CSV table of C-alpha atoms in Angstrom, one decimal:
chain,number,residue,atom,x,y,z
I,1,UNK,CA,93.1,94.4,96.1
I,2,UNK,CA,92.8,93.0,99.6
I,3,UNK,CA,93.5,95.6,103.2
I,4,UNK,CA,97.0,94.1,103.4
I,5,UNK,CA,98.0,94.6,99.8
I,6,UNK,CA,96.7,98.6,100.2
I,7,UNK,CA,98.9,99.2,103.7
I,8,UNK,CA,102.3,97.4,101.9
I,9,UNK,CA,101.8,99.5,98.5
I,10,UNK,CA,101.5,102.7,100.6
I,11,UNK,CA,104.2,101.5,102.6
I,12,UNK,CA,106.8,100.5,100.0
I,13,UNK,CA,105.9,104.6,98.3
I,14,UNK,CA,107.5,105.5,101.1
I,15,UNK,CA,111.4,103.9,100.6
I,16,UNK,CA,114.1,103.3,98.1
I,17,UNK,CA,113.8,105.8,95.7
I,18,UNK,CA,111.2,108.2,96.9
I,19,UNK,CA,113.4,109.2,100.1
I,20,UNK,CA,112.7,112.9,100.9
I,21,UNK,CA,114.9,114.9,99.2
I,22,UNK,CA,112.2,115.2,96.2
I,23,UNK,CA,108.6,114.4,95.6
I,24,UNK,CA,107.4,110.8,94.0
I,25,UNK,CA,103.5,110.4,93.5
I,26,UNK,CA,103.2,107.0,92.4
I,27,UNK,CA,106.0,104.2,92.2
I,28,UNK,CA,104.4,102.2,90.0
I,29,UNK,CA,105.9,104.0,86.8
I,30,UNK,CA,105.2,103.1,83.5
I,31,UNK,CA,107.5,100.6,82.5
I,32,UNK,CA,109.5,100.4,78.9
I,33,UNK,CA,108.0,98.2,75.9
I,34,UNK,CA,108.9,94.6,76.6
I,35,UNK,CA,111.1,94.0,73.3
I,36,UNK,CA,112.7,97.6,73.8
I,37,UNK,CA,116.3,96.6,74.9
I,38,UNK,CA,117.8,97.8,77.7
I,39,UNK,CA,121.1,100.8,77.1
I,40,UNK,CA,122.7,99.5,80.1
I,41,UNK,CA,123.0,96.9,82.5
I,42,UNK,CA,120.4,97.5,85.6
I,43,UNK,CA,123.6,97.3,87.9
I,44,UNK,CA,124.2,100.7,86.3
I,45,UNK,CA,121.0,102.5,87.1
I,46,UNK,CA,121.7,101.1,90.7
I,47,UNK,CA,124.9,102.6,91.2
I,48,UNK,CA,124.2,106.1,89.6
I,49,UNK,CA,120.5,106.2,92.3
I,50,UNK,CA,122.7,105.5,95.4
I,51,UNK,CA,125.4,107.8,94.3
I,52,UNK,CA,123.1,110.9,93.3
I,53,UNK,CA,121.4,109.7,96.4
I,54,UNK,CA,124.0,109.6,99.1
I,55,UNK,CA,126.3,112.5,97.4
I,56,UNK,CA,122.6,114.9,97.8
I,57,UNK,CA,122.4,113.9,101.1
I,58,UNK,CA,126.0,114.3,101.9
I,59,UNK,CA,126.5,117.6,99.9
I,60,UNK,CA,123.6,118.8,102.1
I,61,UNK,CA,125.0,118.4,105.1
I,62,UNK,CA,128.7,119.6,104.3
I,63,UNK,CA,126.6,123.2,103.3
I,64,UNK,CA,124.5,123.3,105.9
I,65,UNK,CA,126.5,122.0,108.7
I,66,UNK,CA,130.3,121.9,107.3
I,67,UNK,CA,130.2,125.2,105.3
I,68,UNK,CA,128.5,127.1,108.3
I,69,UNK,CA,125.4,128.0,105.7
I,70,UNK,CA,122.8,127.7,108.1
I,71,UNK,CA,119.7,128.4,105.9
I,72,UNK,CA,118.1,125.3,105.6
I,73,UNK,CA,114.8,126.8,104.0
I,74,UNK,CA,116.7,128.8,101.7
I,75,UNK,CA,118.6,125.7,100.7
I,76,UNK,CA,115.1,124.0,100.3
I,77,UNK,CA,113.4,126.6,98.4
I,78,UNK,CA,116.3,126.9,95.9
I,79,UNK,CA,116.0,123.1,95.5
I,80,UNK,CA,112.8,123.3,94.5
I,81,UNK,CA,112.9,126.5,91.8
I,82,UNK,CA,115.8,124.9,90.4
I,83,UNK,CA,113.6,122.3,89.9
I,84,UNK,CA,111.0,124.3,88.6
I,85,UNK,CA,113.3,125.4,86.0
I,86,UNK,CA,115.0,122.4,84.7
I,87,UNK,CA,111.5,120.6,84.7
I,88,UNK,CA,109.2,123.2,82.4
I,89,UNK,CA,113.1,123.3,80.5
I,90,UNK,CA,112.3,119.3,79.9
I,91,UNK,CA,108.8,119.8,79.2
I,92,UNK,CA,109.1,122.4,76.3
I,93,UNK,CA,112.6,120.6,75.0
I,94,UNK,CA,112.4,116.9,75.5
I,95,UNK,CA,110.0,114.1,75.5
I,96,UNK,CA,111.3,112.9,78.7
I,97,UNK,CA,108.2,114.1,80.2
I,98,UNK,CA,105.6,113.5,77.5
I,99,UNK,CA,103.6,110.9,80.0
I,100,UNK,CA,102.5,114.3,82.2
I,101,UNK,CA,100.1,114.8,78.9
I,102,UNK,CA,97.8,111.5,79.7
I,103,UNK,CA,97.5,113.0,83.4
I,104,UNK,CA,94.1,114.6,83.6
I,105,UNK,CA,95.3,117.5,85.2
I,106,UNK,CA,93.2,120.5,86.3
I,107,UNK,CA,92.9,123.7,87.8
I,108,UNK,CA,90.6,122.5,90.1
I,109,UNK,CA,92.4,118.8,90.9
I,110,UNK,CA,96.1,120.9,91.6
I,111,UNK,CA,94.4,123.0,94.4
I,112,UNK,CA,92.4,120.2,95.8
I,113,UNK,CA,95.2,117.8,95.9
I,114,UNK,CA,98.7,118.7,94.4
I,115,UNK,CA,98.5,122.1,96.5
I,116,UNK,CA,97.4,119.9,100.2
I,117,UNK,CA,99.9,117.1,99.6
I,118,UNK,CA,102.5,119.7,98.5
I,119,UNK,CA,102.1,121.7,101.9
I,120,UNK,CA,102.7,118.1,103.9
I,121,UNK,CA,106.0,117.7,101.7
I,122,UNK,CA,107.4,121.4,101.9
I,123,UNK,CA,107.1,120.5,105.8
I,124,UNK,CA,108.9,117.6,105.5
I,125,UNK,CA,111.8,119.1,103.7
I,126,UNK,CA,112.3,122.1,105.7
I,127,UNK,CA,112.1,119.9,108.7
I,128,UNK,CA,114.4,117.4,107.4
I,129,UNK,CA,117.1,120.0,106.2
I,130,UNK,CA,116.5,121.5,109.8
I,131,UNK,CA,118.0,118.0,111.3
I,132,UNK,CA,121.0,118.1,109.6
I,133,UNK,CA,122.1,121.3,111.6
I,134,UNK,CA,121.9,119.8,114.7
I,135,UNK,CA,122.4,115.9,114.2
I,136,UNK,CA,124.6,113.4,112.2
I,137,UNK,CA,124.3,112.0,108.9
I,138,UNK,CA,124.7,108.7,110.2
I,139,UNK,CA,121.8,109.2,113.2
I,140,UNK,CA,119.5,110.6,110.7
I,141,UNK,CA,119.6,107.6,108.4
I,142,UNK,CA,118.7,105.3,111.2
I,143,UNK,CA,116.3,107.2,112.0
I,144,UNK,CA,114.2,107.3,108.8
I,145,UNK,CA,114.7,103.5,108.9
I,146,UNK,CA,111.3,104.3,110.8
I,147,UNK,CA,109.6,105.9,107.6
I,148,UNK,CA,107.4,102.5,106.9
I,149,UNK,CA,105.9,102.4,110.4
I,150,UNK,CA,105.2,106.0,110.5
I,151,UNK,CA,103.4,105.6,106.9
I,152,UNK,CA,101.6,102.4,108.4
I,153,UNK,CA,100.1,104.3,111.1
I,154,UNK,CA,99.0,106.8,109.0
I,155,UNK,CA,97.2,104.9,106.9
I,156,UNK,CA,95.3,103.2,109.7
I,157,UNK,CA,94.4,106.5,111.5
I,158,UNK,CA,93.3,107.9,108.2
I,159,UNK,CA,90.9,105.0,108.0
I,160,UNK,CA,92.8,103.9,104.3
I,161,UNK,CA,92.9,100.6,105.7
I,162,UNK,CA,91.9,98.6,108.9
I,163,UNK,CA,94.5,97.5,112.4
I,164,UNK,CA,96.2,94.6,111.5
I,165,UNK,CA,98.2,93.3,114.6
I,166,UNK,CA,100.1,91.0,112.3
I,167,UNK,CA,101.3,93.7,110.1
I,168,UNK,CA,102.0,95.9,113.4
I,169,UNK,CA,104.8,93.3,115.2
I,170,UNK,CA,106.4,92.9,112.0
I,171,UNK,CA,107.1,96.2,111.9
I,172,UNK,CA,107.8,96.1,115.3
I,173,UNK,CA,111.7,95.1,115.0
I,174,UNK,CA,112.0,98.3,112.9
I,175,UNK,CA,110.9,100.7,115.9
I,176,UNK,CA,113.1,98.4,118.8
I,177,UNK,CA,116.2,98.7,116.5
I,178,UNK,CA,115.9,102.4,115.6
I,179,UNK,CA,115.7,102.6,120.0
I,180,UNK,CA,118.5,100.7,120.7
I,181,UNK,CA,120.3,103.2,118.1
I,182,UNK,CA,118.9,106.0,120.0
I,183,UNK,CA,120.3,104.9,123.1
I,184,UNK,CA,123.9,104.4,121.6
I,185,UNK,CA,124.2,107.8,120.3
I,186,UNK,CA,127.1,110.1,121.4
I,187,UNK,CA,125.6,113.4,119.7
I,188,UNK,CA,122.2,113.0,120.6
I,189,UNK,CA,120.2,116.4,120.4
I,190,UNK,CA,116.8,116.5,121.3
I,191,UNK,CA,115.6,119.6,118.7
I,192,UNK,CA,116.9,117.9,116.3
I,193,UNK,CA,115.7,114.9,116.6
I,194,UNK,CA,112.3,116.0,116.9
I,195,UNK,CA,112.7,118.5,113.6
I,196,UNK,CA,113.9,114.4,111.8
I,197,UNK,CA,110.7,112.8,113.4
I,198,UNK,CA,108.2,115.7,112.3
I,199,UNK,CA,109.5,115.5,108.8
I,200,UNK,CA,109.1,111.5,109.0
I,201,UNK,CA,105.4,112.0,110.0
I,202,UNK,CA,104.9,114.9,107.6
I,203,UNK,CA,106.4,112.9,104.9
I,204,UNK,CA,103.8,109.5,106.1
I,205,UNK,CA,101.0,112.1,105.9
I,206,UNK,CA,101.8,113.0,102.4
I,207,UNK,CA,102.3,109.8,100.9
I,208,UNK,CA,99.2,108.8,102.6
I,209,UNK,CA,97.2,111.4,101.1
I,210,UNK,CA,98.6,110.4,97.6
I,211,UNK,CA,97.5,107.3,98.2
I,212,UNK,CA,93.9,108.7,99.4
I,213,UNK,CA,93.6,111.2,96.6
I,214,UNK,CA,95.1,110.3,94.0
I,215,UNK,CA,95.4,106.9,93.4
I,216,UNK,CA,93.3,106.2,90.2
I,217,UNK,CA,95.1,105.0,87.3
I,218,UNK,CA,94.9,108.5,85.5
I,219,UNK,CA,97.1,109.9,87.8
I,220,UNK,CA,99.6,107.5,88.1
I,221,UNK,CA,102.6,109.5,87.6
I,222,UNK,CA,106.3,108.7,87.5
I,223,UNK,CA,108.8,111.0,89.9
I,224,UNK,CA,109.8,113.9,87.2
I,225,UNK,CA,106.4,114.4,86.4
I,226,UNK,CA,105.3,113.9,89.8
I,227,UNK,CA,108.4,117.5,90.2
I,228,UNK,CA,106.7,118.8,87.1
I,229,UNK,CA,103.6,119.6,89.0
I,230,UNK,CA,105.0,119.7,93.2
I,231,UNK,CA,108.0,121.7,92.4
I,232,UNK,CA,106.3,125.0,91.8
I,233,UNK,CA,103.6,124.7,94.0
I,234,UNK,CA,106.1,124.1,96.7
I,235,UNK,CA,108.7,126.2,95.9
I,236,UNK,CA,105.9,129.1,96.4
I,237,UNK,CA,104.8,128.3,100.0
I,238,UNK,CA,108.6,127.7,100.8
I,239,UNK,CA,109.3,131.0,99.5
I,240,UNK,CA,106.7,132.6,101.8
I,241,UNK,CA,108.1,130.9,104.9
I,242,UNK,CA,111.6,132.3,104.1
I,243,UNK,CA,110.7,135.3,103.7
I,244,UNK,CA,109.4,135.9,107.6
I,245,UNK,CA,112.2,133.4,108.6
I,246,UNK,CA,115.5,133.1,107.2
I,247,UNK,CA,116.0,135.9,104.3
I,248,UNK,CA,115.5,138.8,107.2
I,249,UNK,CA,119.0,137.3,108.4
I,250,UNK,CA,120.3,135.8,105.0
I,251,UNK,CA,123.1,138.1,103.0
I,252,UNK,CA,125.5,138.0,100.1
I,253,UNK,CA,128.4,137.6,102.1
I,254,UNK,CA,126.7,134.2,102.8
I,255,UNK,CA,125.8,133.2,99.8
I,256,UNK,CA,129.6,134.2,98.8
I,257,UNK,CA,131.1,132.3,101.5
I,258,UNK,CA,129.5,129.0,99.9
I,259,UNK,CA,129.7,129.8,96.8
I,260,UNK,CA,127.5,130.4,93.9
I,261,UNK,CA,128.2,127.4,91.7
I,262,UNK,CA,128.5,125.2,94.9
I,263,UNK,CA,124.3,125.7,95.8
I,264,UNK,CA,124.0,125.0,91.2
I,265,UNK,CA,126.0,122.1,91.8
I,266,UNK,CA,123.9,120.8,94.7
I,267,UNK,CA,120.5,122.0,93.0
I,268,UNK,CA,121.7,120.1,90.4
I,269,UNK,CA,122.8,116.8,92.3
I,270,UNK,CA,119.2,116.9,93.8
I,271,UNK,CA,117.5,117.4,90.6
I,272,UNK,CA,119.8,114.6,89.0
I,273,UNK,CA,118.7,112.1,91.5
I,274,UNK,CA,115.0,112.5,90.4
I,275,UNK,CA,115.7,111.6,87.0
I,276,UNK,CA,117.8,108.6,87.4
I,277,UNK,CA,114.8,107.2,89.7
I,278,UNK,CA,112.5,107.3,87.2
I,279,UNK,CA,115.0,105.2,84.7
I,280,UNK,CA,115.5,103.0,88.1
I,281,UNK,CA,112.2,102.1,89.0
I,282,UNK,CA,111.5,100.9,85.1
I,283,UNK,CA,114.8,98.7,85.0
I,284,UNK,CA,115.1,96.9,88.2
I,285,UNK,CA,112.3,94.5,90.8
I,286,UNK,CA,111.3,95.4,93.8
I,287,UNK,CA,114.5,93.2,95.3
I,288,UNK,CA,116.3,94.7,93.9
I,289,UNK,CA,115.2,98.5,95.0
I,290,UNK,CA,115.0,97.5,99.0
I,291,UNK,CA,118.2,96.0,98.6
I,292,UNK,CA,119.5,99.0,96.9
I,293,UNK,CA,118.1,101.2,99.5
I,294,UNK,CA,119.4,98.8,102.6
I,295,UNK,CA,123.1,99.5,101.0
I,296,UNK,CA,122.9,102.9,100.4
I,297,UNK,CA,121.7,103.7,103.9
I,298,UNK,CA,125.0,101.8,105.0
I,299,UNK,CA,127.2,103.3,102.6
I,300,UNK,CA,125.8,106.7,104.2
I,301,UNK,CA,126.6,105.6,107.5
I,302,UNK,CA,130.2,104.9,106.6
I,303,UNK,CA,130.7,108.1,104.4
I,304,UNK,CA,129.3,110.4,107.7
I,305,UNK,CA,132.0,108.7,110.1
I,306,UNK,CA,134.4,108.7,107.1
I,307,UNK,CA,133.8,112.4,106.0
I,308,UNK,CA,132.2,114.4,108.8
I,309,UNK,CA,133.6,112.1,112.2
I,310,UNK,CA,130.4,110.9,113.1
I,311,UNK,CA,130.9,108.6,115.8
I,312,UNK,CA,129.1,105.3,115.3
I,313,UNK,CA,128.8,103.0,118.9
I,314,UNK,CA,128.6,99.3,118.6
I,315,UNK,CA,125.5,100.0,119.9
I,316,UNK,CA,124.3,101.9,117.2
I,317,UNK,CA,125.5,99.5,115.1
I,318,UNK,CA,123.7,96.7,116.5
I,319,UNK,CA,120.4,98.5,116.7
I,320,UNK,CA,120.7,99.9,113.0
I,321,UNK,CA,121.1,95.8,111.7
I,322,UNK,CA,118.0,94.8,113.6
I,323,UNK,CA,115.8,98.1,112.1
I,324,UNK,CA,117.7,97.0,108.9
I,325,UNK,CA,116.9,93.6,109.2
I,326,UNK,CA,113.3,94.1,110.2
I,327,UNK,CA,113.0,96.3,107.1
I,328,UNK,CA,113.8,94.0,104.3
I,329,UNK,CA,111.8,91.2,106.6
I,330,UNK,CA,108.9,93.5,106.0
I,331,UNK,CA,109.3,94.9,103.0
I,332,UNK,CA,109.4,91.1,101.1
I,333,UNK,CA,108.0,88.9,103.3
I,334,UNK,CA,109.3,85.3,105.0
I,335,UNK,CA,108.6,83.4,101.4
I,336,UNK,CA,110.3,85.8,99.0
I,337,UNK,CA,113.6,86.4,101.7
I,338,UNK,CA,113.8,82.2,101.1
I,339,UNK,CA,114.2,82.7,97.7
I,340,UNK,CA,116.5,85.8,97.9
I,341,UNK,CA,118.8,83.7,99.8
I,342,UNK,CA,118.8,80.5,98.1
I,343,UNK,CA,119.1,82.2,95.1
I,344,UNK,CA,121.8,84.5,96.3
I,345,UNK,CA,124.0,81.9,97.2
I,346,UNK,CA,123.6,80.0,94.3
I,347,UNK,CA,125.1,82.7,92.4
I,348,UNK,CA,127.8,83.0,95.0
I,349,UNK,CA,129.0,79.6,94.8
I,350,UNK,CA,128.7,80.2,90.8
I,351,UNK,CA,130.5,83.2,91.0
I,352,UNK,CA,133.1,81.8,93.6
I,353,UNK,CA,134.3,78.7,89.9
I,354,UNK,CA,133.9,81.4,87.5
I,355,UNK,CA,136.2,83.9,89.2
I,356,UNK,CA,137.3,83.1,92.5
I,357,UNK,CA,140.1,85.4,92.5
I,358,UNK,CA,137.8,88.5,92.3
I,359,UNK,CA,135.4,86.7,94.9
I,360,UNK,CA,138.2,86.4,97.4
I,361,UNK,CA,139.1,90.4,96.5
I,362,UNK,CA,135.2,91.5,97.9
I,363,UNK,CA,135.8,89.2,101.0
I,364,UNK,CA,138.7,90.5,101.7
I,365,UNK,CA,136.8,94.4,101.0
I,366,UNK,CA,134.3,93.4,103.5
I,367,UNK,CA,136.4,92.3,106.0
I,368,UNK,CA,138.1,95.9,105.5
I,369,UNK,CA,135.2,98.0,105.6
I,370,UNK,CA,133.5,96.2,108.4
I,371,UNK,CA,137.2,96.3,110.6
I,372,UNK,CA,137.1,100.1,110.0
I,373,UNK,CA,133.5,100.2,111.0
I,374,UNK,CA,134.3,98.6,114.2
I,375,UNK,CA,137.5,100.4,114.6
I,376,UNK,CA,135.4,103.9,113.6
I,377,UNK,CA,132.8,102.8,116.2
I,378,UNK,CA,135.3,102.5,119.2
I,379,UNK,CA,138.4,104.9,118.1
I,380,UNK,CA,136.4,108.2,119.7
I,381,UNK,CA,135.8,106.8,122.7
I,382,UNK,CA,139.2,104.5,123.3
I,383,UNK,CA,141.2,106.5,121.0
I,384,UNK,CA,140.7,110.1,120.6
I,385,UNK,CA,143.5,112.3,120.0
I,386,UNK,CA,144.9,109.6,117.2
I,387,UNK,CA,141.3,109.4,116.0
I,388,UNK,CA,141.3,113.0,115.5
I,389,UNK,CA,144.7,112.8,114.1
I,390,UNK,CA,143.5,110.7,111.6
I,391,UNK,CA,140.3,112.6,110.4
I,392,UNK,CA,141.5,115.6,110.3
I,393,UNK,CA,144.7,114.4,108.5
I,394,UNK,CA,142.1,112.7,105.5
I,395,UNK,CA,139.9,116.2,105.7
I,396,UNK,CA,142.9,118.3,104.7
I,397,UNK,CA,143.5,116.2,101.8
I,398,UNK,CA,139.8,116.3,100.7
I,399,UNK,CA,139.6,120.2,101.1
I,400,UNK,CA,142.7,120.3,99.6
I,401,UNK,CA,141.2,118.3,96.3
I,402,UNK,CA,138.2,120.0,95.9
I,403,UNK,CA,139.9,123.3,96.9
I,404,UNK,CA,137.5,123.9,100.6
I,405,UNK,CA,137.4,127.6,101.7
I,406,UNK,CA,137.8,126.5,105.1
I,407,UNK,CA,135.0,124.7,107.2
């Protein structure tokens, strides 16, 4: 494998599916037996990954920031016993997890390198939990746009693999983007935008050491198994930071307030996402998953302004294409974003004979979505009291529909 190869395979570990809400080792999972067919259509395991991903990320930010439960390594830690739970639950009941058995797993291998790289991503979840109380959803995800150049430099100053200039101003479009997004945003708050870049740089140190440590074949390990060993390790060392942080302050009136089966139900969206990755990574290309990550990271954008009146600038919105743009640019290369697009609109023009009626019905959605995008982007500035009008108008009928305590 040449210098180039290693940096983009460490790079890609750190996108799509792996996205810091729970650990992934290795992405190269073991795939199904070639004549097994597939249940469903891969479309399917798409949808269900950026829904369990975007309603985790979402749910965490309406009960940290929303519901006023401002324990973010509580939240964290309970994440990560839950976890614990559900994944020796799998283990002992199902064969869902049988592949951790080929994994030549020892006492001496988890403290040497599942304890380490554990540490790095407890860091990056308590810091990236920590963001959410102080910025918004749709600022956050333009930051981690930045995730692959963080995870490049790593590997470079961990000596994994040599400078490459070439590499570096390709990625380049990715950091001038996520500035120009910096620059356009009306909620900007220093603390936590440095608590979102500390858990980007703990999270490129992590995958990094994977990548260092870990990366002969005997270990490769798909993301539930990859849970199977983190979760515990992790949930331990979050446990002793809450205890001389957070659970001093941290009552039941607050854990009341929220709601007991609201934190199961969000434990359980979390651990949810984790198993319909490792079905994802088995049933779709790599297109497909950068794709799938580019749209999810818009659809989050659109949810924050829709559900928590994030505003989005033009500005923002301009910077985000151009970090988006220079992601996918990166992530497949000049060649293979040729054949994308010739291939795309092939089946577009196919699609547009076969049923042109339900081709002019998405136009017509995008034209919606991208008017209320602009309209969301200018209507706080321009339009305030009628924005507010609005919001609050659609936020009273979802609290009303999932019966909210108040926010």
């Amino acid at each position: 494998m040449s210098q180039d190869e290693k940096v983009r395979s460490s790079v890609d570990a750190a996108r799509d599916t792996a996205l810091p809400v729970l650990p992934t080792v290795n992405p190269d999972a073991p795939t199904p037996k070639p004549n097994a067919p597939a249940s469903f259509h891969p479309a399917v395991y798409v949808a269900t990954w950026i829904t369990l991903s975007s309603s985790t990320i979402v749910f965490n930010k309406y009960i940290l920031d929303t519901a006023k439960f401002q324990f973010p390594i509580f939240l964290t830690t309970w994440h990560l016993v839950f976890a614990t739970i559900m994944t020796q639950i799998l283990a002992r009941f199902t064969t869902i997890l049988d592949s951790r058995k080929k994994v030549p797993m020892t006492g001496k291998v988890y403290l040497r390198a599942i304890v380490p790289i554990g540490l790095f991503f407890s860091l990056s979840l308590i810091c990236g939990n920590q963001a959410y109380l102080y910025l918004s959803v749709a600022f956050i995800q333009m930051l981690k746009a930045t995730t692959p150049v963080a995870v490049l430099l790593a590997t470079w100053s961990m000596g994994i693999a040599p400078v490459n200039l070439k590499v570096l101003g390709n990625v380049s479009f990715i950091v001038l983007g996520v500035i120009i997004a910096s620059f356009g945003e009306l909620q900007f708050v220093m603390v936590g935008f440095l608590f979102q870049v500390a858990g980007i740089v703990f999270e490129a140190v992590r995958l990094v050491m994977v990548e260092r440590i870990l990366s002969s074949k005997e270990f490769k390990m798909d993301p539930l198994v990859s849970l199977y060993y983190y979760a515990p390790a992790c949930a331990v060392m979050n446990s002793m930071v809450l205890l001389f942080t957070e659970l001093p302050t941290l009552t039941m009136n607050d854990i009341n307030r929220v709601g007991g089966l609201t934190l199961v139900a969000n434990a359980g969206v979390a651990f949810l996402l984790n198993v319909s990755v490792v079905f994802l990574i088995g049933k779709t290309s790599s297109l497909v998953l950068t794709l799938s990550g580019v749209l999810k990271d818009i659809l989050l954008v659109l949810a924050s302004m829709f559900l928590f009146r994030d505003p989005v600038t033009l500005l923002q919105a301009f910077g985000y294409s151009i970090a988006l743009g220079g992601l996918i640019y990166y992530k497949l290369g000049g060649e293979k974003m040729k054949e994308a697009l010739s291939a795309g609109s092939m089946k577009w023009a196919e699609f547009g004979q076969t049923r042109p009626a339900l081709r002019k019905l998405i136009v017509f959605g995008g034209v919606v979505v991208s008017m209320f995008f602009i309209l969301g982007s200018l209507g706080p500035r321009y339009a305030p009291d009628q924005t507010g009008k609005l919001y609050n108008g659609v936020q009273s009928g979802i609290g009303h529909v999932l019966g909210e305590k108040g926010a």
